[in-house]
XYZ file of C-alpha atoms in Angstrom:
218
model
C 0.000 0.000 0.000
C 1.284 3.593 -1.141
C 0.549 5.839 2.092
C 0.884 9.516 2.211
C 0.311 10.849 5.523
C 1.292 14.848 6.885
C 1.124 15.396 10.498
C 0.024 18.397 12.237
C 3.637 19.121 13.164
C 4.765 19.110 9.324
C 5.978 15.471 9.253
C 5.319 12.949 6.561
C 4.820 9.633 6.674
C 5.519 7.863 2.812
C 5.616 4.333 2.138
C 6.241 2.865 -1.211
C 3.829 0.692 -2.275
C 2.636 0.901 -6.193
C 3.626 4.372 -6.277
C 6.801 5.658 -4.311
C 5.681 9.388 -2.885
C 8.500 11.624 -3.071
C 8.448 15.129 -0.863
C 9.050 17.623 -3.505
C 8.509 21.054 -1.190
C 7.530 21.213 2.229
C 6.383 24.472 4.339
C 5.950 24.620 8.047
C 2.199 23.091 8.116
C 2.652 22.315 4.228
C 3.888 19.513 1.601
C 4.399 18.677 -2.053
C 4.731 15.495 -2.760
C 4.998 13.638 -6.350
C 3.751 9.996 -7.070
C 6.459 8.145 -8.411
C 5.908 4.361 -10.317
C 7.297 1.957 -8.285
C 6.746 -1.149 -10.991
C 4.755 -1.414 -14.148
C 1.408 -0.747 -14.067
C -1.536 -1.358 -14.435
C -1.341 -5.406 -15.243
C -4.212 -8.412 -14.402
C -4.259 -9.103 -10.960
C -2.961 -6.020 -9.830
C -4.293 -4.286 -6.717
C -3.236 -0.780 -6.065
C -3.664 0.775 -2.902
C -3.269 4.559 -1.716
C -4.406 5.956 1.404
C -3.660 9.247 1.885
C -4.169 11.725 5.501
C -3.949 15.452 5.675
C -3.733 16.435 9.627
C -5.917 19.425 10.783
C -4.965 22.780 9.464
C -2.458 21.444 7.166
C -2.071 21.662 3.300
C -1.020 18.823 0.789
C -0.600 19.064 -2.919
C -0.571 15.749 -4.853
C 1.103 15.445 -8.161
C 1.614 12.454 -10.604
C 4.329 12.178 -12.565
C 3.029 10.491 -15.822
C 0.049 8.891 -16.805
C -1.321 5.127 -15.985
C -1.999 2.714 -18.391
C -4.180 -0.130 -17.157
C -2.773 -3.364 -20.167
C -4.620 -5.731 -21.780
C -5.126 -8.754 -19.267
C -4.876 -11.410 -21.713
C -8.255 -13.413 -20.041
C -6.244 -12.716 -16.615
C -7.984 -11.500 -13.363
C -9.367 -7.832 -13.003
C -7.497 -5.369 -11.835
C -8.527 -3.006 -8.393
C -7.226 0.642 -7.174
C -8.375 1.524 -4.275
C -7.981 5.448 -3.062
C -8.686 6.397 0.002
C -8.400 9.963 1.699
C -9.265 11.548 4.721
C -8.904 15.299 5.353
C -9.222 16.667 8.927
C -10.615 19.900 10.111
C -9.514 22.809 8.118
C -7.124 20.961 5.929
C -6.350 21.123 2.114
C -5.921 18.339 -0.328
C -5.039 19.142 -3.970
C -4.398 16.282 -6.145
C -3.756 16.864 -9.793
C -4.259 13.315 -11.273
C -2.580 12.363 -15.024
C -4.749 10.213 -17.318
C -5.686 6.993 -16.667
C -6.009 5.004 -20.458
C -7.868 1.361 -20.504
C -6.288 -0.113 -22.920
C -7.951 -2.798 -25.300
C -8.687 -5.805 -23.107
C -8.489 -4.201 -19.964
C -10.458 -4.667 -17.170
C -10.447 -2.395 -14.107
C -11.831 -1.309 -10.786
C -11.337 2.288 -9.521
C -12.887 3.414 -6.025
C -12.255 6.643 -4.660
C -13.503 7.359 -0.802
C -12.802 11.064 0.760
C -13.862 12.108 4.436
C -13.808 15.412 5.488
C -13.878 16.951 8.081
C -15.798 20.343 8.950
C -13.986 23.026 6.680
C -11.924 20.809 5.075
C -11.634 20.942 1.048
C -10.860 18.571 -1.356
C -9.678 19.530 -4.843
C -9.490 16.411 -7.759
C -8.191 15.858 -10.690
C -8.807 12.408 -12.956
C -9.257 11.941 -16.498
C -10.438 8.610 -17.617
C -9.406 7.901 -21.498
C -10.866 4.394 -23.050
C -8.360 3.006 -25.043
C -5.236 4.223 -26.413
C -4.879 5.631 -30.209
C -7.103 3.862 -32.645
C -8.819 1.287 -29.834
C -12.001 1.213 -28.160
C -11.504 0.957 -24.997
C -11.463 -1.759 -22.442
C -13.721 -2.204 -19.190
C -13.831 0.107 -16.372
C -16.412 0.972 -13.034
C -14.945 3.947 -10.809
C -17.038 4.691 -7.695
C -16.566 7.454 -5.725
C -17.881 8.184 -2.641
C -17.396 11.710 -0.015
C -18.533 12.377 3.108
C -18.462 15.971 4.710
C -18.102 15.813 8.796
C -20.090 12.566 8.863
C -22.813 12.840 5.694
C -22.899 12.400 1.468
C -22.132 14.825 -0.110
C -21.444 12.727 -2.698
C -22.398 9.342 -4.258
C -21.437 8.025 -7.218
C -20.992 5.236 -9.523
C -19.841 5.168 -13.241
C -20.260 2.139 -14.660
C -18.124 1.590 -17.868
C -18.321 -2.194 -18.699
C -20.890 -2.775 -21.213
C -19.686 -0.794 -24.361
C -23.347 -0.714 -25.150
C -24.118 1.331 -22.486
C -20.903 3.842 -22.251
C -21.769 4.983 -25.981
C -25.583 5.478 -25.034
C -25.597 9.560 -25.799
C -26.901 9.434 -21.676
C -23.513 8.766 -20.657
C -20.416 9.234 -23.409
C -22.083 8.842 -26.580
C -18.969 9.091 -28.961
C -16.432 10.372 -26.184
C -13.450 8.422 -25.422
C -12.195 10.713 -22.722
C -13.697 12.302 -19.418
C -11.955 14.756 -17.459
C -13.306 15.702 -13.877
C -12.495 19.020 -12.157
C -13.875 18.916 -8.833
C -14.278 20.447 -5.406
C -15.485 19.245 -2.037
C -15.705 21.440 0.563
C -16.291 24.657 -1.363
C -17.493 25.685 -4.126
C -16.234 27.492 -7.409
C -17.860 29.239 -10.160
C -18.202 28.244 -13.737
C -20.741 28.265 -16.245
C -20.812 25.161 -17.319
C -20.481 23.283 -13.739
C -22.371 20.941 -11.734
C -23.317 22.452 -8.149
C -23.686 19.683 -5.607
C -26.599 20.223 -3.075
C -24.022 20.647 -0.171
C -20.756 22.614 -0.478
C -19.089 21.520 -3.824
C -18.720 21.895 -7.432
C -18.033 19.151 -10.415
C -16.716 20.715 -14.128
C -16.924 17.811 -16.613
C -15.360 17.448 -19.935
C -16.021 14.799 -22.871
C -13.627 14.367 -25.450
C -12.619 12.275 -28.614
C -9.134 11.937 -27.850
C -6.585 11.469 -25.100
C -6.360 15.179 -25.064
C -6.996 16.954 -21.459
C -9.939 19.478 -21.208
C -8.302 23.138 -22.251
C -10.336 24.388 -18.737
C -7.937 25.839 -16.668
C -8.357 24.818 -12.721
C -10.560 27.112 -10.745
């Protein structure tokens, strides 16, 4: 398991798991810290983990270093990543996640789980691309799940197996690519976003290619 962890007092705790986390910048209550590939990825069988902590008051900015592409699993097992996050009071998470291409053949399992506490924010990045140039795509279901001191605030689950169903015009229609900008926590302004019922904001783009969305962050 890849575990990112910043203490109240400014220390980190990293272990290398899929991903080895190294501290780019850090500030008094404050860290950058880059997600490094440990060993190839994504292959059949393969179960990442990353849990990730942000003490009270603190701030921690996330960045990959390259993309993931989840292979072909040749009739092998299906492949799981498993995120979870939890934000204390008053902390800041930024996470500025590279795309994540199913390849032909692929099959994966994404979950994402953030708690926060009260005044906490959360601020995402993940683009999903199906396939890489000139394929279609293999299979893929991401859930993702926050809570905000205790409650939903969001619920979802995006269910990308049946190719059938992903090109219905209700959910990609002829996109291969969907990048998510969002917020938990707060909320930012854009005319073309999603306001959740509680205190955040989700800014979707569809695409053709493996191109990211020309939206600059909030």
């Amino acid at each position: 398991m890849t575990r990112i962890h910043l203490h109240r007092n400014g220390s980190l705790d990293l272990v290398t798991g899929a991903f080895a986390p190294k501290l780019l910048t850090r500030g008094v209550a404050s860290a950058r810290v880059a997600l490094v590939g440990a060993r190839a990825l994504l292959l059949a069988g393969d179960d990442v983990r990353i849990d990730v902590s942000v003490a009270a008051g603190c701030t921690l900015e996330l960045v990959e270093v390259a993309g993931t592409v989840a292979h072909d699993g040749r009739g092998g097992p299906a492949s799981t990543w498993t995120t979870t996050v939890d934000v204390a009071p008053g902390a800041r998470i930024s996470w500025a996640g590279e795309p994540f291409v199913v390849a032909d053949g692929a099959e994966v399992t994404r979950s994402l789980d953030v708690s926060l506490g009260p005044g906490a924010v959360a601020e995402l990045r993940e683009t999903f691309v199906l396939g890489r140039t000139g394929e279609r795509g293999g299979s893929l279901r991401s859930t993702t799940r926050v809570d905000l001191a205790g409650k939903p605030l969001l619920v979802e689950d995006l269910d990308l197996t049946v190719d059938a169903v992903r090109r219905s015009p209700a959910v990609l229609g002829t996109a291969r690519c969907l990048d998510t900008l969002s917020r938990f926590g707060e909320r930012f302004e854009h005319p073309d976003a999603l306001q959740l019922q509680g205190p955040g904001t989700l800014l979707r783009w569809l695409g053709t290619d493996q191109h990211r969305s020309p939206v600059p962050s909030p």
